[in-house]
Short mmCIF file of C-alpha atoms and ligand atoms in Angstrom, two decimals:
data_model
loop_
_atom_site.label_atom_id
_atom_site.label_comp_id
_atom_site.label_asym_id
_atom_site.label_seq_id
_atom_site.Cartn_x
_atom_site.Cartn_y
_atom_site.Cartn_z
CA UNK A 1 -34.94 33.47 -10.05
CA UNK A 2 -31.67 34.34 -9.99
CA UNK A 3 -31.03 34.82 -13.76
CA UNK A 4 -34.31 37.25 -13.16
CA UNK A 5 -32.58 39.41 -10.81
CA UNK A 6 -29.46 39.85 -12.82
CA UNK A 7 -31.48 40.22 -15.80
CA UNK A 8 -33.59 43.04 -13.81
CA UNK A 9 -30.04 44.58 -12.56
CA UNK A 10 -29.06 45.20 -15.97
CA UNK A 11 -32.08 46.68 -17.77
CA UNK A 12 -31.79 49.25 -14.73
CA UNK A 13 -28.51 49.73 -15.65
CA UNK A 14 -28.84 50.77 -18.68
CA UNK A 15 -32.05 52.69 -18.11
CA UNK A 16 -29.67 54.32 -15.84
CA UNK A 17 -26.85 54.93 -18.28
CA UNK A 18 -29.46 56.33 -21.08
CA UNK A 19 -30.50 58.89 -18.78
CA UNK A 20 -27.48 60.17 -18.26
CA UNK A 21 -26.39 58.71 -14.48
CA UNK A 22 -22.77 57.56 -13.81
CA UNK A 23 -23.13 54.08 -13.18
CA UNK A 24 -19.16 52.91 -13.00
CA UNK A 25 -19.36 52.97 -8.70
CA UNK A 26 -22.84 50.90 -9.21
CA UNK A 27 -20.86 48.48 -11.84
CA UNK A 28 -17.86 48.35 -9.34
CA UNK A 29 -20.38 47.11 -6.39
CA UNK A 30 -22.03 44.88 -8.80
CA UNK A 31 -18.89 43.01 -9.82
CA UNK A 32 -17.26 42.26 -5.80
CA UNK A 33 -21.19 41.47 -5.22
CA UNK A 34 -20.79 38.98 -7.83
CA UNK A 35 -17.48 37.61 -7.11
CA UNK A 36 -18.76 37.31 -3.32
CA UNK A 37 -21.83 35.31 -4.42
CA UNK A 38 -19.62 32.72 -6.72
CA UNK A 39 -17.15 32.34 -4.25
CA UNK A 40 -19.67 31.42 -1.11
CA UNK A 41 -21.21 29.39 -3.40
CA UNK A 42 -18.42 27.11 -4.12
CA UNK A 43 -16.38 27.51 -1.29
CA UNK A 44 -19.04 26.75 1.43
CA UNK A 45 -21.55 24.89 -0.29
CA UNK A 46 -19.65 21.76 -1.32
CA UNK A 47 -20.15 20.38 -4.73
CA UNK A 48 -20.51 16.40 -4.19
CA UNK A 49 -20.44 15.14 -7.12
CA UNK A 50 -16.80 16.46 -7.14
CA UNK A 51 -15.80 14.56 -4.03
CA UNK A 52 -17.38 11.08 -4.52
CA UNK A 53 -16.66 11.19 -7.89
CA UNK A 54 -19.46 9.40 -8.34
CA UNK A 55 -20.92 7.57 -11.60
CA UNK A 56 -17.56 6.81 -12.31
CA UNK A 57 -17.41 3.51 -10.05
CA UNK A 58 -21.18 2.25 -11.42
CA UNK A 59 -20.02 -1.26 -12.59
CA UNK A 60 -19.78 -3.62 -10.19
CA UNK A 61 -16.38 -5.03 -9.90
CA UNK A 62 -15.93 -8.69 -8.77
CA UNK A 63 -12.14 -9.83 -6.58
CA UNK A 64 -11.82 -12.03 -9.89
CA UNK A 65 -10.99 -9.16 -11.67
CA UNK A 66 -7.70 -8.17 -9.24
CA UNK A 67 -4.71 -10.26 -10.13
CA UNK A 68 -1.59 -11.00 -8.06
CA UNK A 69 -3.17 -10.13 -4.70
CA UNK A 70 -4.02 -12.99 -3.60
CA UNK A 71 -2.63 -13.07 0.29
CA UNK A 72 -4.75 -8.65 0.07
CA UNK A 73 -8.08 -10.49 -0.87
CA UNK A 74 -8.14 -12.90 1.62
CA UNK A 75 -6.91 -10.03 4.35
CA UNK A 76 -8.97 -7.94 3.31
CA UNK A 77 -12.22 -10.77 2.45
CA UNK A 78 -11.69 -11.83 6.24
CA UNK A 79 -12.53 -8.37 7.49
CA UNK A 80 -15.14 -8.10 5.10
CA UNK A 81 -16.65 -10.79 6.96
CA UNK A 82 -17.32 -8.73 10.32
CA UNK A 83 -19.57 -6.54 7.81
CA UNK A 84 -21.59 -9.79 6.37
CA UNK A 85 -22.16 -11.17 9.24
CA UNK A 86 -23.01 -8.16 11.21
CA UNK A 87 -25.79 -9.65 13.04
CA UNK A 88 -23.79 -12.15 14.39
CA UNK A 89 -21.00 -9.69 15.32
CA UNK A 90 -23.37 -7.63 17.75
CA UNK A 91 -24.95 -11.05 19.23
CA UNK A 92 -21.27 -12.13 20.10
CA UNK A 93 -20.97 -8.17 21.62
CA UNK A 94 -18.08 -7.72 19.25
CA UNK A 95 -17.05 -4.30 18.28
CA UNK A 96 -18.14 -4.04 14.41
CA UNK A 97 -14.73 -2.69 11.97
CA UNK A 98 -15.16 0.61 10.62
CA UNK A 99 -11.53 0.53 8.83
CA UNK A 100 -9.25 -1.21 6.70
CA UNK A 101 -6.51 0.38 5.29
CA UNK A 102 -4.34 -0.81 2.17
CA UNK A 103 -1.14 0.13 2.03
CA UNK A 104 0.66 -0.21 -0.66
CA UNK A 105 2.53 1.71 -4.23
CA UNK A 106 0.75 3.84 -6.51
CA UNK A 107 -1.55 1.68 -9.36
CA UNK A 108 -1.11 -1.81 -7.39
CA UNK A 109 -4.89 -1.94 -7.27
CA UNK A 110 -6.06 -0.58 -4.34
CA UNK A 111 -8.91 1.08 -5.47
CA UNK A 112 -9.98 -2.11 -7.39
CA UNK A 113 -9.62 -3.98 -3.86
CA UNK A 114 -12.75 -0.79 -2.36
CA UNK A 115 -14.92 -1.31 -5.22
CA UNK A 116 -14.20 -5.32 -5.26
CA UNK A 117 -15.08 -5.12 -1.55
CA UNK A 118 -18.24 -3.03 -2.05
CA UNK A 119 -20.03 -5.91 -4.87
CA UNK A 120 -18.38 -8.46 -2.27
CA UNK A 121 -20.82 -7.12 0.50
CA UNK A 122 -23.45 -5.63 -1.53
CA UNK A 123 -22.84 -2.17 -0.61
CA UNK A 124 -23.22 1.44 -1.76
CA UNK A 125 -20.25 2.75 -2.76
CA UNK A 126 -18.38 6.12 -2.25
CA UNK A 127 -14.75 7.28 -3.26
CA UNK A 128 -12.75 10.73 -2.59
CA UNK A 129 -9.80 11.48 -2.23
CA UNK A 130 -7.35 12.86 0.61
CA UNK A 131 -6.30 15.82 -1.15
CA UNK A 132 -10.27 16.68 -2.50
CA UNK A 133 -10.31 17.44 1.45
CA UNK A 134 -7.74 20.05 1.67
CA UNK A 135 -8.84 23.78 1.21
CA UNK A 136 -7.06 26.80 1.95
CA UNK A 137 -10.90 28.13 3.94
CA UNK A 138 -11.11 26.77 7.19
CA UNK A 139 -14.02 24.57 8.05
CA UNK A 140 -14.36 23.44 4.22
CA UNK A 141 -12.29 19.99 4.85
CA UNK A 142 -14.42 19.38 7.59
CA UNK A 143 -17.44 20.35 5.90
CA UNK A 144 -17.03 18.36 3.40
CA UNK A 145 -16.15 15.19 5.49
CA UNK A 146 -19.38 15.44 7.33
CA UNK A 147 -20.65 15.96 3.56
CA UNK A 148 -19.16 12.26 2.37
CA UNK A 149 -20.32 10.26 5.10
CA UNK A 150 -24.03 11.50 5.07
CA UNK A 151 -23.91 11.33 1.23
CA UNK A 152 -22.79 7.44 2.07
CA UNK A 153 -25.86 6.74 3.72
CA UNK A 154 -28.71 8.25 1.59
CA UNK A 155 -26.65 6.52 -1.28
CA UNK A 156 -27.18 3.30 0.53
CA UNK A 157 -30.61 4.22 1.18
CA UNK A 158 -30.92 4.96 -2.40
CA UNK A 159 -30.21 1.82 -3.61
CA UNK A 160 -31.85 0.11 -0.74
CA UNK A 161 -28.41 -1.58 0.72
CA UNK A 162 -27.75 -1.86 4.36
CA UNK A 163 -24.25 -1.17 4.17
CA UNK A 164 -22.02 1.60 2.42
CA UNK A 165 -18.61 1.47 2.17
CA UNK A 166 -16.38 4.74 1.48
CA UNK A 167 -13.36 4.50 -0.16
CA UNK A 168 -10.40 7.74 0.76
CA UNK A 169 -7.19 8.02 -1.57
CA UNK A 170 -4.37 9.59 -0.54
CA UNK A 171 -5.35 9.28 3.29
CA UNK A 172 -1.91 10.60 4.29
CA UNK A 173 -2.96 14.07 2.78
CA UNK A 174 -6.18 14.26 4.78
CA UNK A 175 -4.68 12.00 8.13
CA UNK A 176 -0.67 13.02 8.23
CA UNK A 177 0.07 13.49 11.66
CA UNK A 178 -1.72 16.39 13.45
CA UNK A 179 0.63 19.84 13.70
CA UNK A 180 3.04 18.49 11.09
CA UNK A 181 1.45 21.22 8.51
CA UNK A 182 2.16 24.82 7.77
CA UNK A 183 -1.57 25.54 7.76
CA UNK A 184 -1.99 22.83 10.60
CA UNK A 185 -5.41 24.23 12.28
CA UNK A 186 -7.67 23.44 8.62
CA UNK A 187 -5.95 20.37 8.13
CA UNK A 188 -5.91 19.22 12.06
CA UNK A 189 -9.86 20.32 12.03
CA UNK A 190 -10.42 18.42 8.66
CA UNK A 191 -8.85 15.05 10.57
CA UNK A 192 -10.98 15.62 13.83
CA UNK A 193 -13.89 15.41 11.59
CA UNK A 194 -12.79 12.35 10.38
CA UNK A 195 -11.73 10.86 13.39
CA UNK A 196 -15.55 11.72 15.08
CA UNK A 197 -17.54 10.22 12.07
CA UNK A 198 -16.34 7.28 12.47
CA UNK A 199 -16.31 7.18 16.22
CA UNK A 200 -20.22 7.74 15.26
CA UNK A 201 -20.81 5.16 13.00
CA UNK A 202 -22.13 2.43 15.52
CA UNK A 203 -24.68 4.32 15.92
CA UNK A 204 -25.96 3.96 12.64
CA UNK A 205 -29.02 2.24 10.48
CA UNK A 206 -26.51 1.84 7.71
CA UNK A 207 -23.25 0.26 8.24
CA UNK A 208 -20.52 1.89 7.30
CA UNK A 209 -16.93 0.71 6.51
CA UNK A 210 -14.13 3.37 5.35
CA UNK A 211 -11.26 2.25 3.49
CA UNK A 212 -8.44 3.84 3.61
CA UNK A 213 -5.60 3.95 0.78
CA UNK A 214 -2.15 5.36 1.35
CA UNK A 215 1.54 4.42 0.10
CA UNK A 216 3.10 6.25 3.39
CA UNK A 217 1.32 4.47 6.60
CA UNK A 218 4.64 5.81 8.55
CA UNK A 219 3.02 9.62 7.91
CA UNK A 220 -0.60 8.77 9.49
CA UNK A 221 -1.57 9.99 12.70
CA UNK A 222 -1.56 7.69 15.79
CA UNK A 223 -5.46 8.12 16.46
CA UNK A 224 -6.36 6.70 13.30
CA UNK A 225 -4.66 3.94 13.36
CA UNK A 226 -5.60 3.13 17.27
CA UNK A 227 -8.53 0.10 17.29
CA UNK A 228 -11.50 1.05 16.79
CA UNK A 229 -10.60 3.36 13.30
CA UNK A 230 -7.86 2.08 11.16
CA UNK A 231 -7.22 -1.24 12.83
CA UNK A 232 -6.97 -3.44 10.07
CA UNK A 233 -3.73 -3.02 7.91
CA UNK A 234 -4.00 -4.56 4.29
CA UNK A 235 -0.70 -5.30 2.40
CA UNK A 236 -0.66 -4.13 -1.40
CA UNK A 237 2.58 -4.46 -3.09
CA UNK A 238 3.87 -4.90 -6.04
CA UNK A 239 2.80 -8.35 -7.76
CA UNK A 240 4.90 -11.18 -8.63
CA UNK A 241 5.99 -12.65 -11.48
CA UNK A 242 2.55 -14.75 -11.73
CA UNK A 243 0.86 -12.23 -10.13
CA UNK A 244 1.76 -10.06 -13.35
CA UNK A 245 0.82 -12.93 -15.77
CA UNK A 246 -2.77 -13.02 -14.14
CA UNK A 247 -2.94 -9.24 -14.53
CA UNK A 248 -2.23 -9.24 -18.47
CA UNK A 249 -4.22 -12.67 -18.53
CA UNK A 250 -7.23 -9.84 -17.03
CA UNK A 251 -6.41 -7.04 -19.58
CA UNK A 252 -5.84 -8.99 -22.94
CA UNK A 253 -9.05 -10.55 -22.09
CA UNK A 254 -10.98 -8.25 -25.09
CA UNK A 255 -7.63 -8.22 -26.90
CA UNK A 256 -6.59 -10.33 -29.45
CA UNK A 257 -3.08 -12.18 -28.59
CA UNK A 258 -1.11 -14.38 -30.93
CA UNK A 259 0.15 -16.98 -28.88
CA UNK A 260 -1.27 -17.10 -25.29
CA UNK A 261 2.12 -18.46 -24.36
CA UNK A 262 3.80 -15.38 -24.18
CA UNK A 263 1.91 -14.40 -21.34
CA UNK A 264 4.66 -16.37 -19.24
CA UNK A 265 7.46 -14.15 -21.13
CA UNK A 266 6.05 -11.06 -21.20
CA UNK A 267 5.28 -11.72 -17.05
CA UNK A 268 8.91 -12.81 -16.66
CA UNK A 269 10.11 -9.21 -18.63
CA UNK A 270 8.37 -6.77 -16.55
CA UNK A 271 9.55 -7.28 -13.27
CA UNK A 272 8.79 -4.23 -10.81
CA UNK A 273 5.55 -3.43 -13.11
CA UNK A 274 2.16 -2.43 -11.00
CA UNK A 275 -0.84 -3.28 -12.62
CA UNK A 276 -1.50 -0.20 -13.65
CA UNK A 277 1.85 -0.11 -15.53
CA UNK A 278 0.48 -4.05 -17.29
CA UNK A 279 -3.00 -2.32 -18.27
CA UNK A 280 -1.31 0.71 -19.64
CA UNK A 281 1.14 -2.49 -21.52
CA UNK A 282 -1.69 -4.36 -22.51
CA UNK A 283 -2.99 -1.05 -23.97
CA UNK A 284 -0.14 0.18 -25.56
CA UNK A 285 0.98 -3.27 -27.18
CA UNK A 286 -2.93 -3.12 -29.05
CA UNK A 287 -2.31 0.25 -29.79
CA UNK A 288 0.70 -0.34 -31.73
CA UNK A 289 -0.60 -3.81 -33.21
CA UNK A 290 -3.59 -1.58 -34.40
CA UNK A 291 -0.84 0.92 -36.29
CA UNK A 292 0.40 -1.92 -37.94
CA UNK A 293 -2.83 -3.22 -39.33
CA UNK A 294 -1.91 -6.52 -37.64
CA UNK A 295 -4.46 -8.91 -36.99
CA UNK A 296 -2.96 -9.97 -33.83
CA UNK A 297 -0.47 -8.61 -30.87
CA UNK A 298 2.21 -10.39 -31.48
CA UNK A 299 5.65 -10.18 -29.01
CA UNK A 300 7.47 -7.45 -30.76
CA UNK A 301 4.46 -5.60 -29.97
CA UNK A 302 4.81 -6.38 -26.37
CA UNK A 303 8.08 -5.64 -26.02
CA UNK A 304 8.01 -2.25 -27.71
CA UNK A 305 4.99 -1.23 -24.94
CA UNK A 306 7.69 -2.59 -22.19
CA UNK A 307 10.15 -0.23 -23.03
CA UNK A 308 7.36 2.56 -23.96
CA UNK A 309 5.95 2.10 -20.04
CA UNK A 310 9.53 2.00 -18.88
CA UNK A 311 10.40 5.54 -20.33
CA UNK A 312 7.17 7.52 -20.15
CA UNK A 313 7.01 6.46 -16.18
CA UNK A 314 10.71 6.87 -15.57
CA UNK A 315 10.13 3.30 -13.75
CA UNK A 316 12.16 2.89 -10.71
CA UNK A 317 13.35 -1.00 -11.95
CA UNK A 318 16.47 -0.87 -12.96
CA UNK A 319 17.74 -3.39 -11.53
CA UNK A 320 20.41 -5.73 -13.34
CA UNK A 321 19.84 -9.75 -13.48
CA UNK A 322 23.13 -10.13 -11.28
CA UNK A 323 21.70 -7.69 -8.81
CA UNK A 324 18.64 -10.20 -9.06
CA UNK A 325 20.55 -12.93 -8.55
CA UNK A 326 21.94 -10.92 -5.55
CA UNK A 327 19.13 -10.50 -3.76
CA UNK A 328 17.64 -13.89 -4.07
CA UNK A 329 20.49 -15.69 -2.45
CA UNK A 330 20.43 -12.81 0.29
CA UNK A 331 17.05 -13.45 0.59
CA UNK A 332 17.24 -17.61 0.71
CA UNK A 333 20.20 -17.23 3.09
CA UNK A 334 17.71 -14.97 5.83
CA UNK A 335 15.17 -17.97 5.04
CA UNK A 336 17.36 -20.87 5.48
CA UNK A 337 18.84 -19.67 9.10
CA UNK A 338 15.10 -18.96 9.84
CA UNK A 339 13.81 -21.94 9.26
CA UNK A 340 17.35 -23.59 10.62
CA UNK A 341 17.03 -21.70 14.06
CA UNK A 342 12.96 -21.66 14.37
CA UNK A 343 11.29 -24.78 12.47
CA UNK A 344 8.32 -23.42 10.96
CA UNK A 345 9.10 -19.40 10.56
CA UNK A 346 9.26 -18.81 6.91
CA UNK A 347 6.19 -17.91 5.52
CA UNK A 348 7.01 -16.56 1.54
CA UNK A 349 9.66 -15.16 0.17
CA UNK A 350 10.05 -12.72 -2.10
CA UNK A 351 12.66 -10.41 -4.60
CA UNK A 352 9.70 -8.04 -5.51
CA UNK A 353 10.82 -4.71 -4.05
CA UNK A 354 8.62 -3.61 -1.38
CA UNK A 355 9.31 0.35 -0.09
CA UNK A 356 13.44 0.70 0.02
CA UNK A 357 14.04 -3.01 0.61
CA UNK A 358 14.86 -4.78 -2.69
CA UNK A 359 13.52 -8.66 -0.98
CA UNK A 360 11.30 -9.44 1.61
CA UNK A 361 11.20 -12.86 3.47
CA UNK A 362 7.69 -12.64 5.45
CA UNK A 363 7.71 -15.01 8.87
CA UNK A 364 4.74 -16.67 10.37
CA UNK A 365 2.52 -14.93 12.51
CA UNK A 366 4.15 -15.26 16.45
CA UNK A 367 2.37 -14.62 19.68
CA UNK A 368 3.23 -11.25 20.88
CA UNK A 369 6.16 -11.45 22.95
CA UNK A 370 8.00 -8.82 25.11
CA UNK A 371 10.68 -11.13 27.24
CA UNK A 372 13.66 -12.55 24.82
CA UNK A 373 15.80 -14.85 26.17
CA UNK A 374 19.65 -14.27 25.34
CA UNK A 375 19.77 -17.05 22.80
CA UNK A 376 16.56 -15.99 21.36
CA UNK A 377 18.24 -12.93 20.62
CA UNK A 378 21.49 -14.46 19.06
CA UNK A 379 18.95 -16.77 16.71
CA UNK A 380 17.52 -13.37 15.14
CA UNK A 381 20.97 -12.60 15.22
CA UNK A 382 22.02 -15.25 13.04
CA UNK A 383 18.60 -14.58 10.44
CA UNK A 384 19.69 -10.92 9.83
CA UNK A 385 23.13 -11.65 9.51
CA UNK A 386 22.59 -14.54 6.86
CA UNK A 387 21.70 -12.83 3.72
CA UNK A 388 25.25 -10.72 3.75
CA UNK A 389 26.83 -14.16 4.83
CA UNK A 390 24.93 -16.26 1.76
CA UNK A 391 26.25 -13.81 -0.62
CA UNK A 392 29.94 -14.31 0.63
CA UNK A 393 29.42 -18.35 0.62
CA UNK A 394 28.26 -17.63 -3.04
CA UNK A 395 30.20 -14.45 -5.01
CA UNK A 396 33.10 -14.02 -2.00
CA UNK A 397 32.34 -10.64 -0.77
CA UNK A 398 29.54 -8.72 0.75
CA UNK A 399 26.75 -5.66 -0.72
CA UNK A 400 25.65 -2.76 0.68
CA UNK A 401 21.98 -4.35 0.38
CA UNK A 402 23.19 -5.88 3.95
CA UNK A 403 22.94 -2.39 5.83
CA UNK A 404 20.03 -2.02 7.45
CA UNK A 405 20.30 -6.09 8.40
CA UNK A 406 23.83 -4.87 10.26
CA UNK A 407 21.85 -1.66 11.40
CA UNK A 408 18.98 -4.06 13.30
CA UNK A 409 22.05 -6.57 14.31
CA UNK A 410 23.52 -4.15 15.92
CA UNK A 411 20.68 -3.08 18.17
CA UNK A 412 20.00 -6.86 19.12
CA UNK A 413 23.48 -7.34 20.15
CA UNK A 414 23.57 -3.90 22.04
CA UNK A 415 19.93 -5.83 24.18
CA UNK A 416 21.88 -8.67 24.95
CA UNK A 417 24.47 -6.16 26.09
CA UNK A 418 22.57 -3.63 27.95
CA UNK A 419 20.33 -6.64 29.51
CA UNK A 420 23.33 -7.96 30.88
CA UNK A 421 23.10 -11.23 28.95
CA UNK A 422 26.81 -10.69 27.65
CA UNK A 423 29.68 -11.89 29.24
CA UNK A 424 30.46 -9.23 30.41
CA UNK A 425 27.85 -9.64 33.26
CA UNK A 426 25.29 -6.65 34.65
CA UNK A 427 26.71 -3.45 33.66
CA UNK A 428 25.10 0.44 33.46
CA UNK A 429 25.62 1.20 30.25
CA UNK A 430 25.93 4.54 30.90
CA UNK A 431 28.61 4.48 33.22
CA UNK A 432 30.40 1.66 30.81
CA UNK A 433 32.89 2.92 28.37
CA UNK A 434 31.33 3.10 25.17
CA UNK A 435 34.59 1.31 23.79
CA UNK A 436 33.84 -1.56 26.26
CA UNK A 437 30.20 -1.86 24.88
CA UNK A 438 31.46 -1.69 21.34
CA UNK A 439 33.91 -4.22 21.31
CA UNK A 440 31.65 -6.61 23.17
CA UNK A 441 29.05 -6.13 20.08
CA UNK A 442 31.56 -6.89 17.80
CA UNK A 443 32.69 -9.76 19.63
CA UNK A 444 29.11 -11.04 19.62
CA UNK A 445 27.87 -10.32 15.69
CA UNK A 446 31.48 -11.90 14.83
CA UNK A 447 30.52 -15.18 16.65
CA UNK A 448 27.39 -15.37 15.41
CA UNK A 449 28.38 -14.44 12.24
CA UNK A 450 31.11 -17.37 12.05
CA UNK A 451 28.26 -19.70 13.52
CA UNK A 452 25.74 -18.61 10.54
CA UNK A 453 28.44 -19.39 8.02
CA UNK A 454 28.95 -22.77 9.46
CA UNK A 455 25.69 -23.64 9.25
CA UNK A 456 24.81 -22.14 5.56
CA UNK A 457 27.78 -23.63 3.82
CA UNK A 458 26.27 -27.30 5.49
CA UNK A 459 23.02 -26.54 3.70
CA UNK A 460 24.63 -24.62 0.54
CA UNK A 461 22.77 -27.08 -1.76
CA UNK A 462 18.92 -25.79 -0.44
CA UNK A 463 20.52 -21.73 0.00
CA UNK A 464 21.52 -22.02 -4.11
CA UNK A 465 18.21 -24.28 -4.70
CA UNK A 466 15.71 -21.55 -3.06
CA UNK A 467 18.26 -19.08 -4.87
CA UNK A 468 17.64 -20.72 -8.59
CA UNK A 469 13.60 -20.35 -7.91
CA UNK A 470 13.45 -17.13 -6.96
CA UNK A 471 14.99 -16.00 -9.72
CA UNK A 472 12.35 -17.30 -12.32
CA UNK A 473 9.71 -17.19 -9.87
CA UNK A 474 10.57 -14.49 -8.15
CA UNK A 475 8.20 -15.37 -5.05
CA UNK A 476 8.11 -18.81 -2.90
CA UNK A 477 5.40 -19.71 -0.34
CA UNK A 478 5.65 -22.25 2.71
CA UNK A 479 4.21 -25.06 0.39
CA UNK A 480 6.50 -24.62 -2.33
CA UNK A 481 9.35 -23.51 0.27
CA UNK A 482 9.09 -27.21 1.84
CA UNK A 483 9.11 -28.97 -0.82
CA UNK A 484 12.44 -27.60 -2.07
CA UNK A 485 13.87 -27.95 1.62
CA UNK A 486 12.86 -32.27 1.05
CA UNK A 487 13.80 -32.45 -2.46
P1 ATP B 501 -3.35 4.55 -6.58
O1 ATP B 501 -2.97 4.45 -4.96
O2 ATP B 501 -2.70 5.85 -7.46
O3 ATP B 501 -4.65 5.34 -6.50
P2 ATP B 501 -4.30 1.73 -6.69
O4 ATP B 501 -3.81 1.32 -6.29
O5 ATP B 501 -5.47 2.44 -6.08
O6 ATP B 501 -3.25 3.27 -7.43
P3 ATP B 501 -6.03 1.17 -9.16
O7 ATP B 501 -6.27 2.51 -9.23
O8 ATP B 501 -6.58 0.73 -8.26
O9 ATP B 501 -4.48 1.53 -8.17
O10 ATP B 501 -5.65 0.53 -10.85
C1 ATP B 501 -5.21 1.72 -11.70
C2 ATP B 501 -5.64 0.99 -12.63
O11 ATP B 501 -4.71 -0.59 -13.35
C3 ATP B 501 -6.87 -0.15 -12.38
O12 ATP B 501 -8.12 0.51 -13.06
C4 ATP B 501 -6.64 -1.43 -13.42
O13 ATP B 501 -6.66 -1.18 -14.21
C5 ATP B 501 -5.09 -1.99 -13.07
N1 ATP B 501 -4.74 -2.74 -12.00
C6 ATP B 501 -3.74 -2.19 -11.17
N2 ATP B 501 -3.86 -3.54 -10.36
C7 ATP B 501 -4.29 -4.18 -10.82
C8 ATP B 501 -4.51 -5.86 -10.31
N3 ATP B 501 -4.01 -6.26 -9.13
N4 ATP B 501 -5.35 -6.32 -11.14
C9 ATP B 501 -5.95 -6.18 -12.47
N5 ATP B 501 -5.63 -4.50 -12.94
C10 ATP B 501 -5.34 -3.65 -12.13
#
């Protein structure tokens, strides 16, 4: 139709030119009209193919194809079981789960997890990225959100499935705190539309689950993470050595490797690598082997590929073996004191970086607590200073790695003083001279530091055993922790 109109228009213009009419103004009008038509076509009518990256994710993928994310997979599966047993859930009057948030650095497998979730729940899968919703023109983002949900429902019906999973990568772009953008109205409208769509999910025939992925959960608008929206958060961290070995196995499945025992060695040499880095490493090594006409990939190909990935990605993993050892002692210190002061509290321990932290002690889940006694706060201070104390026991000196710990310890000490639990008794912190409060906090921390030093020195064996284990394996679960403690 349009083609006929354009053809006829050109014909008329040529005719007018031939009979001597000045066609310049007409040409100008036609050009402006054409540009306007193109603009409305591309902006207001959403080309959803673009948003959903349809076709890219047609192959089903299972959780077995994802390595090094066992805890994340377990937590995600627990959430997905809500979707699978939807009838039971609704019979019990439980509110269906609408959103799961995957939080972690780039390339750790968040997209893979979402795709595997779709296979696990036999759902239609549709993916979009937060940045695809952001346009200069008002209303376009909101329209795209509506379209995304509508398309997910249609896709589920087309594929004869009763549920659909919508995956939104870079959620912080679309769901950042309202009012924080310069062109805030458009951003806010888009986010509001997402909230409206998520609230509407329950009235649906097709069950919909939104899986969001972000590296910065702290940037998200509070409304998005409140119960009833993205109320489950799953941490997807960098893999530890065992995890990296598993990811390597997955990506070397279709490649010929000289010696399978190499995998362990490569895993050890790739501290700080994400799953995507490891995939790229396996690929690079295969390319290097091919260039040399080698029948199999050998260790020197892997070594060269590791350097290539590190340099190419400017990978932020310049942690030296000495630093790693210090981190392992530091984290072991936290764990030993945590277990001593509160038996059963250590859940896992790792020296794989997470966010700004170089290592991490995961505590066992505890009941919510709103009131703390002085003794409980003191124990917490001991756990926080234990990292630095452990470093001191091993090296005779502390390091800057304890900065956050000390800030936390100070806040806790201040809580003791402000709540009238210190030897100062009940005080009004505003009327008490700053110097007095400061001296009291200092005294509390000083005493607890001494106490921690005594406890840790008595457990030096365990401290060094844990640290040595962490250095080779990078993480420890509760079971291994108890074995080491008993040995
Ligand atoms: P981004 O936040 O940058 O979107 P992401 O966390 O979604 O990253 P994916 O897109 O899932 O990361 O991963 C990219 C590629 O890296 C995958 O296609 C896969 O080849 C590889 N990969 C990443 N993590 C893993 C993993 N845990 N197991 C196996 N392969 C992985």
